[in-house]
Amino acid sequence: MKKSLIVVILSAFSISGLNAQDYNLGGNKFGDNWSIGLNGGIATPLTHSTFFKNSRAVIGLDINKQLSPIYGLTLESNWSINTQSRMAAQKSGTAFDAFNLMLLNRLNLNNMFAGYNGQPRLFEVEAVGGFGWLRLNDFYETGEGANHLASKAGVNFNFNLGEKKAWTVAIKPAILWDMSMWDADRAHSHPNFNANYANWEITAGVVYHFKNSNGKHHMTKVRAYDASEVSALNATINNLRQDVSSKDESMRNTANRLRNEEQKSADLERALQECRNQGPKVITNNKKTLESVVTFRQGKIVIDASQQPNVERIATYLKNHKEAKVNILGYASPEGSAEVNERIANQRAEAVKNMLVNKYRIDVRRITAKGQGVGYMFEEPDWNRVSICTIVED
């Protein structure tokens, strides 16, 4: 029995080493995969006793460290309640007749034979075995307490609960051996496994698993990358960063060009509005000449209300100077066909002529109106949609 238990423990360490190579795990640092558990149940002699009649209550606390999905360690402490007679209990002076502190090896049989899928299963079975210290407060028999070497072997039936698998409810049947047997022939004690010095220990408990560095309460499987994959990924990341940087630069240049175009458009709009609102100007050469510009909208031959003051100034001058005449030249901007531009230019000249005749009662014989097609007086094409009225006096 002793040899078998030693073989199991050595196998556990070997499997743990192999298991660490088989899995690429996240959340497997030293500070990860710790848990704490509370236990309660009964202990009763393994032989020569009635199971329930000679049983006594057991309470315990354990601290667990999972080294791999298969292998883990548990530091367990259990206390059994003193059920001796009142006289013996008073003599012993303690509420507990036994205490054991064990270092246990745990093998997860599900993960050993079926593999680990990245999180605990709902139900798992663990094989448990290890050694430790047993303290017996056997005042009733010997009048004093005694320290013994102990060993335990058992099975844990684990139910991992919750979406995060942070809690485990466990049922733990086991056998606890008192290995410090007295050999009368040799006159000293020696370790041995003997059923007459063993107890059934059946407990159940709840275990809380602390959160790991990976944000989970358990180990997770992660993909392993070799050096060539890492280099390729780094190159891809660098290319993406350069691409983002170049696109940012392109977006900044586009934004700058857009702002420049918007500024240019605003300047042109302001200049066009000033042109539309400008009054008549007098150019003095050999003759006294009055010139007024009437601006039209794109494709339009109707005089806007904002341009009527420019027409009225011509009418007023003609009324005050009876010998003066006016020459009206209509123009179009370059958009459209030559035929359309010729027609629009002529209609714009006629529009100013008709307003002078119909609204201001100027004699039609004093007015000359003619279209000039596309105008090139101004560098900006939009400003060439005009009729220019020129008065010349002898």
mmCIF file of C-alpha atoms in Angstrom:
data_model
loop_
_atom_site.group_PDB
_atom_site.id
_atom_site.type_symbol
_atom_site.label_atom_id
_atom_site.label_comp_id
_atom_site.label_asym_id
_atom_site.label_seq_id
_atom_site.Cartn_x
_atom_site.Cartn_y
_atom_site.Cartn_z
ATOM 1 C CA MET A 1 0.000 0.000 0.000
ATOM 2 C CA LYS A 2 2.809 2.385 0.927
ATOM 3 C CA LYS A 3 4.663 1.719 -2.319
ATOM 4 C CA SER A 4 1.508 2.269 -4.352
ATOM 5 C CA LEU A 5 0.871 5.647 -2.754
ATOM 6 C CA ILE A 6 4.469 6.749 -3.398
ATOM 7 C CA VAL A 7 4.144 5.692 -7.042
ATOM 8 C CA VAL A 8 0.946 7.736 -7.355
ATOM 9 C CA ILE A 9 2.626 10.837 -5.908
ATOM 10 C CA LEU A 10 5.678 10.527 -8.184
ATOM 11 C CA SER A 11 3.384 9.993 -11.160
ATOM 12 C CA ALA A 12 1.521 13.162 -10.232
ATOM 13 C CA PHE A 13 4.692 15.247 -10.476
ATOM 14 C CA SER A 14 5.618 13.606 -13.792
ATOM 15 C CA ILE A 15 2.174 14.192 -15.270
ATOM 16 C CA SER A 16 2.246 17.780 -14.041
ATOM 17 C CA GLY A 17 5.498 18.365 -15.931
ATOM 18 C CA LEU A 18 4.112 16.812 -19.106
ATOM 19 C CA ASN A 19 0.890 18.700 -18.727
ATOM 20 C CA ALA A 20 2.693 22.038 -18.553
ATOM 21 C CA GLN A 21 4.204 21.267 -21.952
ATOM 22 C CA ASP A 22 0.949 20.088 -23.528
ATOM 23 C CA TYR A 23 -0.968 23.291 -22.782
ATOM 24 C CA ASN A 24 -0.313 26.929 -23.600
ATOM 25 C CA LEU A 25 -2.080 28.530 -20.700
ATOM 26 C CA GLY A 26 -3.047 32.013 -19.671
ATOM 27 C CA GLY A 27 -3.477 32.860 -15.980
ATOM 28 C CA ASN A 28 -0.861 30.373 -14.786
ATOM 29 C CA LYS A 29 1.500 32.634 -12.847
ATOM 30 C CA PHE A 30 2.567 31.952 -9.264
ATOM 31 C CA GLY A 31 -0.084 34.300 -7.896
ATOM 32 C CA ASP A 32 -2.813 32.654 -10.006
ATOM 33 C CA ASN A 33 -5.095 29.647 -9.340
ATOM 34 C CA TRP A 34 -5.282 29.922 -5.573
ATOM 35 C CA SER A 35 -8.464 28.930 -3.764
ATOM 36 C CA ILE A 36 -9.768 28.444 -0.238
ATOM 37 C CA GLY A 37 -12.291 25.909 1.002
ATOM 38 C CA LEU A 38 -14.399 25.123 4.061
ATOM 39 C CA ASN A 39 -15.313 21.512 4.850
ATOM 40 C CA GLY A 40 -17.596 19.641 7.201
ATOM 41 C CA GLY A 41 -18.518 15.984 7.679
ATOM 42 C CA ILE A 42 -17.839 12.919 9.791
ATOM 43 C CA ALA A 43 -14.943 10.598 10.661
ATOM 44 C CA THR A 44 -15.360 7.015 11.888
ATOM 45 C CA PRO A 45 -12.965 4.069 12.438
ATOM 46 C CA LEU A 46 -12.315 1.984 9.342
ATOM 47 C CA THR A 47 -12.588 -1.402 11.168
ATOM 48 C CA HIS A 48 -14.095 -2.981 14.285
ATOM 49 C CA SER A 49 -16.657 -0.201 14.800
ATOM 50 C CA THR A 50 -20.219 0.663 13.878
ATOM 51 C CA PHE A 51 -20.086 3.295 11.153
ATOM 52 C CA PHE A 52 -22.448 5.912 12.553
ATOM 53 C CA LYS A 53 -22.375 4.973 16.243
ATOM 54 C CA ASN A 54 -18.655 5.611 16.546
ATOM 55 C CA SER A 55 -18.503 8.558 14.134
ATOM 56 C CA ARG A 56 -17.692 12.090 15.185
ATOM 57 C CA ALA A 57 -18.072 15.442 13.447
ATOM 58 C CA VAL A 58 -15.185 16.920 11.455
ATOM 59 C CA ILE A 59 -14.633 20.508 10.358
ATOM 60 C CA GLY A 60 -11.788 21.775 8.216
ATOM 61 C CA LEU A 61 -10.125 24.453 6.147
ATOM 62 C CA ASP A 62 -7.961 24.001 3.064
ATOM 63 C CA ILE A 63 -5.803 26.224 0.861
ATOM 64 C CA ASN A 64 -5.318 25.087 -2.730
ATOM 65 C CA LYS A 65 -2.881 25.885 -5.527
ATOM 66 C CA GLN A 66 -3.550 24.542 -9.036
ATOM 67 C CA LEU A 67 -0.244 24.104 -10.858
ATOM 68 C CA SER A 68 -1.726 22.834 -14.117
ATOM 69 C CA PRO A 69 -5.120 21.673 -15.413
ATOM 70 C CA ILE A 70 -4.216 18.168 -14.147
ATOM 71 C CA TYR A 71 -2.107 18.664 -11.026
ATOM 72 C CA GLY A 72 -2.655 20.681 -7.861
ATOM 73 C CA LEU A 73 -1.590 20.891 -4.203
ATOM 74 C CA THR A 74 -3.749 21.287 -1.107
ATOM 75 C CA LEU A 75 -2.744 22.244 2.427
ATOM 76 C CA GLU A 76 -5.563 20.790 4.527
ATOM 77 C CA SER A 77 -6.332 21.082 8.221
ATOM 78 C CA ASN A 78 -9.179 19.131 9.848
ATOM 79 C CA TRP A 79 -10.431 19.025 13.433
ATOM 80 C CA SER A 80 -12.582 16.223 14.808
ATOM 81 C CA ILE A 81 -15.047 17.057 17.593
ATOM 82 C CA ASN A 82 -14.344 15.450 20.979
ATOM 83 C CA THR A 83 -17.001 12.815 21.649
ATOM 84 C CA GLN A 84 -15.433 11.242 24.740
ATOM 85 C CA SER A 85 -17.357 10.929 27.974
ATOM 86 C CA ARG A 86 -17.963 14.040 29.991
ATOM 87 C CA MET A 87 -15.364 12.993 32.550
ATOM 88 C CA ALA A 88 -12.726 12.330 29.882
ATOM 89 C CA ALA A 89 -13.591 15.534 28.046
ATOM 90 C CA GLN A 90 -13.154 17.475 31.289
ATOM 91 C CA LYS A 91 -9.848 15.702 31.816
ATOM 92 C CA SER A 92 -8.612 16.482 28.303
ATOM 93 C CA GLY A 93 -9.628 20.097 28.510
ATOM 94 C CA THR A 94 -10.189 20.404 24.754
ATOM 95 C CA ALA A 95 -13.186 20.313 22.424
ATOM 96 C CA PHE A 96 -11.251 18.439 19.704
ATOM 97 C CA ASP A 97 -9.835 14.961 20.140
ATOM 98 C CA ALA A 98 -7.777 14.988 16.901
ATOM 99 C CA PHE A 99 -6.210 17.410 14.487
ATOM 100 C CA ASN A 100 -4.401 16.751 11.220
ATOM 101 C CA LEU A 101 -2.418 18.994 8.877
ATOM 102 C CA MET A 102 -1.839 17.395 5.457
ATOM 103 C CA LEU A 103 -0.070 18.295 2.219
ATOM 104 C CA LEU A 104 -2.140 16.588 -0.480
ATOM 105 C CA ASN A 105 -1.535 15.972 -4.165
ATOM 106 C CA ARG A 106 -4.559 16.252 -6.453
ATOM 107 C CA LEU A 107 -4.904 14.689 -9.920
ATOM 108 C CA ASN A 108 -7.807 15.856 -12.105
ATOM 109 C CA LEU A 109 -8.813 12.630 -13.838
ATOM 110 C CA ASN A 110 -11.141 14.350 -16.345
ATOM 111 C CA ASN A 111 -8.383 16.590 -17.653
ATOM 112 C CA MET A 112 -5.839 13.782 -17.524
ATOM 113 C CA PHE A 113 -7.798 11.468 -19.797
ATOM 114 C CA ALA A 114 -10.108 13.828 -21.747
ATOM 115 C CA GLY A 115 -7.936 16.957 -22.042
ATOM 116 C CA TYR A 116 -8.557 20.521 -20.888
ATOM 117 C CA ASN A 117 -10.826 22.681 -23.041
ATOM 118 C CA GLY A 118 -9.950 26.031 -21.472
ATOM 119 C CA GLN A 119 -12.329 26.081 -18.508
ATOM 120 C CA PRO A 120 -13.423 23.666 -15.747
ATOM 121 C CA ARG A 121 -16.171 21.180 -16.543
ATOM 122 C CA LEU A 122 -19.424 21.182 -14.617
ATOM 123 C CA PHE A 123 -18.473 17.890 -12.947
ATOM 124 C CA GLU A 124 -14.920 16.652 -12.335
ATOM 125 C CA VAL A 125 -13.251 13.863 -10.352
ATOM 126 C CA GLU A 126 -9.919 14.255 -8.540
ATOM 127 C CA ALA A 127 -7.689 11.565 -7.029
ATOM 128 C CA VAL A 128 -6.155 12.773 -3.763
ATOM 129 C CA GLY A 129 -3.176 11.513 -1.759
ATOM 130 C CA GLY A 130 -0.516 12.817 0.587
ATOM 131 C CA PHE A 131 1.140 12.869 4.002
ATOM 132 C CA GLY A 132 1.058 15.089 7.046
ATOM 133 C CA TRP A 133 0.951 15.526 10.789
ATOM 134 C CA LEU A 134 -1.690 14.001 13.062
ATOM 135 C CA ARG A 135 -2.228 15.203 16.624
ATOM 136 C CA LEU A 136 -4.262 12.948 18.925
ATOM 137 C CA ASN A 137 -5.525 14.343 22.231
ATOM 138 C CA ASP A 138 -5.969 10.843 23.643
ATOM 139 C CA PHE A 139 -6.151 11.795 27.310
ATOM 140 C CA TYR A 140 -8.719 9.112 28.002
ATOM 141 C CA GLU A 141 -6.332 6.249 27.186
ATOM 142 C CA THR A 142 -2.867 7.571 27.958
ATOM 143 C CA GLY A 143 -3.407 10.763 29.883
ATOM 144 C CA GLU A 144 -1.482 12.786 27.353
ATOM 145 C CA GLY A 145 -1.539 13.823 23.698
ATOM 146 C CA ALA A 146 0.666 12.405 20.945
ATOM 147 C CA ASN A 147 2.000 13.457 17.534
ATOM 148 C CA HIS A 148 1.851 10.962 14.666
ATOM 149 C CA LEU A 149 2.753 10.658 11.005
ATOM 150 C CA ALA A 150 -0.410 10.399 8.908
ATOM 151 C CA SER A 151 -1.347 9.662 5.336
ATOM 152 C CA LYS A 152 -4.525 10.227 3.365
ATOM 153 C CA ALA A 153 -5.941 8.865 0.099
ATOM 154 C CA GLY A 154 -9.325 9.666 -1.382
ATOM 155 C CA VAL A 155 -11.435 11.057 -4.178
ATOM 156 C CA ASN A 156 -12.960 14.518 -4.680
ATOM 157 C CA PHE A 157 -16.225 14.820 -6.596
ATOM 158 C CA ASN A 158 -16.295 18.454 -7.728
ATOM 159 C CA PHE A 159 -19.247 20.439 -9.050
ATOM 160 C CA ASN A 160 -18.011 23.712 -10.616
ATOM 161 C CA LEU A 161 -20.833 26.235 -10.454
ATOM 162 C CA GLY A 162 -21.630 29.559 -12.089
ATOM 163 C CA GLU A 163 -20.814 31.092 -15.433
ATOM 164 C CA LYS A 164 -17.399 32.224 -14.154
ATOM 165 C CA LYS A 165 -16.668 28.870 -12.433
ATOM 166 C CA ALA A 166 -15.586 30.770 -9.329
ATOM 167 C CA TRP A 167 -17.252 28.340 -6.899
ATOM 168 C CA THR A 168 -16.898 24.591 -6.418
ATOM 169 C CA VAL A 169 -19.001 22.302 -4.255
ATOM 170 C CA ALA A 170 -17.035 19.149 -3.412
ATOM 171 C CA ILE A 171 -17.856 15.779 -1.826
ATOM 172 C CA LYS A 172 -14.673 14.221 -0.396
ATOM 173 C CA PRO A 173 -14.618 10.582 0.776
ATOM 174 C CA ALA A 174 -11.144 9.528 1.998
ATOM 175 C CA ILE A 175 -9.203 7.198 4.273
ATOM 176 C CA LEU A 176 -6.854 8.658 6.901
ATOM 177 C CA TRP A 177 -4.094 6.393 8.268
ATOM 178 C CA ASP A 178 -2.284 6.856 11.591
ATOM 179 C CA MET A 179 1.106 5.525 10.459
ATOM 180 C CA SER A 180 3.002 5.707 13.786
ATOM 181 C CA MET A 181 2.457 2.101 14.929
ATOM 182 C CA TRP A 182 4.193 0.663 17.986
ATOM 183 C CA ASP A 183 6.281 -2.470 17.303
ATOM 184 C CA ALA A 184 6.553 -4.452 20.539
ATOM 185 C CA ASP A 185 9.298 -6.704 19.205
ATOM 186 C CA ARG A 186 11.483 -3.769 18.148
ATOM 187 C CA ALA A 187 10.396 -1.578 21.078
ATOM 188 C CA HIS A 188 9.839 1.464 18.865
ATOM 189 C CA SER A 189 7.287 2.833 16.458
ATOM 190 C CA HIS A 190 7.644 2.674 12.664
ATOM 191 C CA PRO A 191 5.507 3.943 9.797
ATOM 192 C CA ASN A 192 3.007 1.468 8.387
ATOM 193 C CA PHE A 193 -0.373 1.336 6.713
ATOM 194 C CA ASN A 194 -2.772 -0.587 8.934
ATOM 195 C CA ALA A 195 -6.534 -0.637 8.563
ATOM 196 C CA ASN A 196 -6.913 -0.950 12.343
ATOM 197 C CA TYR A 197 -5.295 2.477 12.668
ATOM 198 C CA ALA A 198 -7.338 4.217 9.990
ATOM 199 C CA ASN A 199 -10.529 6.256 9.743
ATOM 200 C CA TRP A 200 -13.123 6.844 7.102
ATOM 201 C CA GLU A 201 -13.370 10.579 6.530
ATOM 202 C CA ILE A 202 -16.384 11.752 4.537
ATOM 203 C CA THR A 203 -16.696 15.524 4.170
ATOM 204 C CA ALA A 204 -18.330 18.019 1.885
ATOM 205 C CA GLY A 205 -17.368 21.622 1.349
ATOM 206 C CA VAL A 206 -17.404 24.739 -0.738
ATOM 207 C CA VAL A 207 -14.339 26.246 -2.473
ATOM 208 C CA TYR A 208 -13.861 29.786 -3.764
ATOM 209 C CA HIS A 209 -11.343 30.322 -6.614
ATOM 210 C CA PHE A 210 -9.659 33.739 -6.565
ATOM 211 C CA LYS A 211 -9.430 35.776 -9.771
ATOM 212 C CA ASN A 212 -6.287 35.292 -11.871
ATOM 213 C CA SER A 213 -4.099 37.702 -13.818
ATOM 214 C CA ASN A 214 -6.033 36.800 -16.984
ATOM 215 C CA GLY A 215 -9.264 38.114 -15.450
ATOM 216 C CA LYS A 216 -10.713 34.611 -15.056
ATOM 217 C CA HIS A 217 -11.047 32.312 -12.060
ATOM 218 C CA HIS A 218 -9.330 29.488 -13.936
ATOM 219 C CA MET A 219 -6.622 28.842 -16.509
ATOM 220 C CA THR A 220 -7.399 29.620 -20.144
ATOM 221 C CA LYS A 221 -5.896 28.142 -23.281
ATOM 222 C CA VAL A 222 -3.996 30.597 -25.461
ATOM 223 C CA ARG A 223 -2.555 30.175 -28.906
ATOM 224 C CA ALA A 224 1.201 29.692 -29.065
ATOM 225 C CA TYR A 225 3.068 31.675 -31.705
ATOM 226 C CA ASP A 226 6.463 30.716 -33.035
ATOM 227 C CA ALA A 227 9.186 33.258 -33.805
ATOM 228 C CA SER A 228 8.309 33.521 -37.506
ATOM 229 C CA GLU A 229 4.634 34.185 -36.737
ATOM 230 C CA VAL A 230 5.554 36.843 -34.176
ATOM 231 C CA SER A 231 7.879 38.530 -36.693
ATOM 232 C CA ALA A 232 5.186 38.427 -39.365
ATOM 233 C CA LEU A 233 2.614 39.893 -36.975
ATOM 234 C CA ASN A 234 5.011 42.659 -35.929
ATOM 235 C CA ALA A 235 5.680 43.469 -39.588
ATOM 236 C CA THR A 236 1.950 43.587 -40.276
ATOM 237 C CA ILE A 237 1.399 45.870 -37.287
ATOM 238 C CA ASN A 238 4.195 48.207 -38.419
ATOM 239 C CA ASN A 239 2.766 48.318 -41.961
ATOM 240 C CA LEU A 240 -0.675 49.123 -40.586
ATOM 241 C CA ARG A 241 0.779 51.883 -38.426
ATOM 242 C CA GLN A 242 2.575 53.371 -41.438
ATOM 243 C CA ASP A 243 -0.605 53.093 -43.488
ATOM 244 C CA VAL A 244 -2.590 54.867 -40.780
ATOM 245 C CA SER A 245 0.103 57.549 -40.525
ATOM 246 C CA SER A 246 0.092 58.149 -44.302
ATOM 247 C CA LYS A 247 -3.708 58.265 -44.351
ATOM 248 C CA ASP A 248 -3.687 60.759 -41.484
ATOM 249 C CA GLU A 249 -1.227 62.913 -43.415
ATOM 250 C CA SER A 250 -3.372 62.642 -46.545
ATOM 251 C CA MET A 251 -6.474 63.601 -44.562
ATOM 252 C CA ARG A 252 -4.654 66.608 -43.106
ATOM 253 C CA ASN A 253 -3.554 67.711 -46.584
ATOM 254 C CA THR A 254 -7.088 67.234 -47.901
ATOM 255 C CA ALA A 255 -8.484 69.234 -45.010
ATOM 256 C CA ASN A 256 -6.007 72.031 -45.694
ATOM 257 C CA ARG A 257 -6.904 72.095 -49.396
ATOM 258 C CA LEU A 258 -10.589 72.122 -48.507
ATOM 259 C CA ARG A 259 -10.090 75.069 -46.176
ATOM 260 C CA ASN A 260 -8.164 76.918 -48.884
ATOM 261 C CA GLU A 261 -10.908 76.247 -51.432
ATOM 262 C CA GLU A 262 -13.570 77.360 -48.957
ATOM 263 C CA GLN A 263 -11.615 80.567 -48.324
ATOM 264 C CA LYS A 264 -11.221 81.167 -52.048
ATOM 265 C CA SER A 265 -14.943 80.550 -52.582
ATOM 266 C CA ALA A 266 -15.809 82.982 -49.794
ATOM 267 C CA ASP A 267 -13.481 85.614 -51.290
ATOM 268 C CA LEU A 268 -15.034 85.184 -54.735
ATOM 269 C CA GLU A 269 -18.533 85.380 -53.321
ATOM 270 C CA ARG A 270 -17.662 88.565 -51.476
ATOM 271 C CA ALA A 271 -16.068 90.088 -54.574
ATOM 272 C CA LEU A 272 -19.090 89.115 -56.679
ATOM 273 C CA GLN A 273 -21.425 90.719 -54.192
ATOM 274 C CA GLU A 274 -19.335 93.899 -54.225
ATOM 275 C CA CYS A 275 -19.451 93.887 -58.008
ATOM 276 C CA ARG A 276 -23.227 93.524 -57.980
ATOM 277 C CA ASN A 277 -23.619 96.390 -55.553
ATOM 278 C CA GLN A 278 -21.123 98.772 -57.131
ATOM 279 C CA GLY A 279 -22.483 102.104 -58.419
ATOM 280 C CA PRO A 280 -21.756 103.905 -61.662
ATOM 281 C CA LYS A 281 -18.270 105.246 -62.248
ATOM 282 C CA VAL A 282 -17.149 108.144 -64.361
ATOM 283 C CA ILE A 283 -14.219 107.698 -66.729
ATOM 284 C CA THR A 284 -12.883 110.993 -68.121
ATOM 285 C CA ASN A 285 -11.009 110.930 -71.406
ATOM 286 C CA ASN A 286 -11.670 113.272 -74.315
ATOM 287 C CA LYS A 287 -15.368 112.853 -73.619
ATOM 288 C CA LYS A 288 -17.409 112.795 -70.405
ATOM 289 C CA THR A 289 -18.445 109.148 -69.973
ATOM 290 C CA LEU A 290 -20.731 107.526 -67.401
ATOM 291 C CA GLU A 291 -20.594 103.719 -67.048
ATOM 292 C CA SER A 292 -22.855 101.480 -64.980
ATOM 293 C CA VAL A 293 -22.674 97.669 -64.594
ATOM 294 C CA VAL A 294 -25.803 95.558 -64.144
ATOM 295 C CA THR A 295 -25.000 91.992 -62.937
ATOM 296 C CA PHE A 296 -27.141 88.938 -63.651
ATOM 297 C CA ARG A 297 -27.356 85.535 -62.027
ATOM 298 C CA GLN A 298 -26.181 82.429 -63.872
ATOM 299 C CA GLY A 299 -28.538 81.598 -66.776
ATOM 300 C CA LYS A 300 -30.870 84.523 -65.885
ATOM 301 C CA ILE A 301 -32.009 87.499 -67.999
ATOM 302 C CA VAL A 302 -34.136 89.164 -65.306
ATOM 303 C CA ILE A 303 -32.735 92.153 -63.450
ATOM 304 C CA ASP A 304 -32.537 91.564 -59.684
ATOM 305 C CA ALA A 305 -33.964 94.183 -57.356
ATOM 306 C CA SER A 306 -30.446 94.748 -55.992
ATOM 307 C CA GLN A 307 -29.305 95.820 -59.506
ATOM 308 C CA GLN A 308 -32.169 98.233 -60.274
ATOM 309 C CA PRO A 309 -30.379 101.220 -58.643
ATOM 310 C CA ASN A 310 -27.642 100.849 -61.293
ATOM 311 C CA VAL A 311 -30.299 101.092 -64.040
ATOM 312 C CA GLU A 312 -32.016 104.000 -62.339
ATOM 313 C CA ARG A 313 -28.767 105.987 -62.170
ATOM 314 C CA ILE A 314 -28.510 105.690 -65.978
ATOM 315 C CA ALA A 315 -32.163 106.766 -66.347
ATOM 316 C CA THR A 316 -31.663 109.746 -64.042
ATOM 317 C CA TYR A 317 -28.619 110.859 -65.970
ATOM 318 C CA LEU A 318 -30.438 110.570 -69.282
ATOM 319 C CA LYS A 319 -33.376 112.626 -67.938
ATOM 320 C CA ASN A 320 -31.036 115.346 -66.724
ATOM 321 C CA HIS A 321 -28.968 115.387 -69.894
ATOM 322 C CA LYS A 322 -31.325 115.452 -72.846
ATOM 323 C CA GLU A 323 -28.605 115.171 -75.477
ATOM 324 C CA ALA A 324 -26.955 112.122 -73.890
ATOM 325 C CA LYS A 325 -27.391 108.598 -75.234
ATOM 326 C CA VAL A 326 -26.650 105.206 -73.783
ATOM 327 C CA ASN A 327 -24.927 102.191 -75.310
ATOM 328 C CA ILE A 328 -25.800 98.836 -73.637
ATOM 329 C CA LEU A 329 -23.617 95.770 -74.215
ATOM 330 C CA GLY A 330 -24.765 92.380 -72.866
ATOM 331 C CA TYR A 331 -22.379 89.552 -71.917
ATOM 332 C CA ALA A 332 -22.519 85.917 -70.806
ATOM 333 C CA SER A 333 -20.125 83.699 -68.847
ATOM 334 C CA PRO A 334 -18.354 80.808 -70.661
ATOM 335 C CA GLU A 335 -20.765 78.031 -69.539
ATOM 336 C CA GLY A 336 -23.014 76.566 -72.224
ATOM 337 C CA SER A 337 -22.869 76.587 -75.996
ATOM 338 C CA ALA A 338 -21.910 79.595 -78.102
ATOM 339 C CA GLU A 339 -25.449 79.843 -79.498
ATOM 340 C CA VAL A 340 -27.008 79.938 -76.032
ATOM 341 C CA ASN A 341 -24.459 82.501 -74.811
ATOM 342 C CA GLU A 342 -25.148 84.744 -77.810
ATOM 343 C CA ARG A 343 -28.860 84.661 -77.101
ATOM 344 C CA ILE A 344 -28.503 85.272 -73.364
ATOM 345 C CA ALA A 345 -26.045 88.145 -73.892
ATOM 346 C CA ASN A 346 -28.487 89.844 -76.289
ATOM 347 C CA GLN A 347 -31.461 89.277 -73.931
ATOM 348 C CA ARG A 348 -29.550 90.844 -71.017
ATOM 349 C CA ALA A 349 -28.855 93.978 -73.056
ATOM 350 C CA GLU A 350 -32.539 94.088 -74.104
ATOM 351 C CA ALA A 351 -33.636 93.631 -70.450
ATOM 352 C CA VAL A 352 -31.834 96.839 -69.417
ATOM 353 C CA LYS A 353 -33.167 98.667 -72.501
ATOM 354 C CA ASN A 354 -36.763 97.590 -71.773
ATOM 355 C CA MET A 355 -36.530 98.746 -68.140
ATOM 356 C CA LEU A 356 -35.257 102.181 -69.225
ATOM 357 C CA VAL A 357 -38.090 102.505 -71.784
ATOM 358 C CA ASN A 358 -40.976 100.945 -69.861
ATOM 359 C CA LYS A 359 -40.240 102.010 -66.301
ATOM 360 C CA TYR A 360 -38.312 105.256 -66.675
ATOM 361 C CA ARG A 361 -39.877 106.502 -69.995
ATOM 362 C CA ILE A 362 -36.558 106.992 -71.783
ATOM 363 C CA ASP A 363 -36.890 107.501 -75.533
ATOM 364 C CA VAL A 364 -35.953 104.285 -77.274
ATOM 365 C CA ARG A 365 -34.085 106.285 -79.935
ATOM 366 C CA ARG A 366 -31.538 107.291 -77.313
ATOM 367 C CA ILE A 367 -30.753 103.662 -76.498
ATOM 368 C CA THR A 368 -28.546 101.168 -78.325
ATOM 369 C CA ALA A 369 -28.601 97.558 -77.019
ATOM 370 C CA LYS A 370 -26.585 94.662 -78.372
ATOM 371 C CA GLY A 371 -25.346 91.254 -77.130
ATOM 372 C CA GLN A 372 -21.606 90.548 -77.193
ATOM 373 C CA GLY A 373 -21.602 86.803 -76.436
ATOM 374 C CA VAL A 374 -19.102 85.596 -73.860
ATOM 375 C CA GLY A 375 -17.418 88.359 -71.915
ATOM 376 C CA TYR A 376 -13.763 88.407 -70.949
ATOM 377 C CA MET A 377 -13.598 91.668 -69.022
ATOM 378 C CA PHE A 378 -13.077 89.894 -65.697
ATOM 379 C CA GLU A 379 -10.716 87.044 -64.816
ATOM 380 C CA GLU A 380 -13.442 85.353 -62.766
ATOM 381 C CA PRO A 381 -15.950 83.848 -65.266
ATOM 382 C CA ASP A 382 -18.991 84.430 -63.006
ATOM 383 C CA TRP A 383 -18.429 88.193 -63.075
ATOM 384 C CA ASN A 384 -18.942 88.350 -66.854
ATOM 385 C CA ARG A 385 -22.727 87.828 -66.605
ATOM 386 C CA VAL A 386 -23.407 91.570 -67.016
ATOM 387 C CA SER A 387 -24.820 94.341 -69.079
ATOM 388 C CA ILE A 388 -22.536 97.356 -69.259
ATOM 389 C CA CYS A 389 -24.277 100.674 -69.808
ATOM 390 C CA THR A 390 -22.069 103.431 -71.181
ATOM 391 C CA ILE A 391 -23.232 107.066 -71.657
ATOM 392 C CA VAL A 392 -21.194 109.344 -73.884
ATOM 393 C CA GLU A 393 -21.893 113.097 -74.259
ATOM 394 C CA ASP A 394 -20.542 115.386 -76.926
#
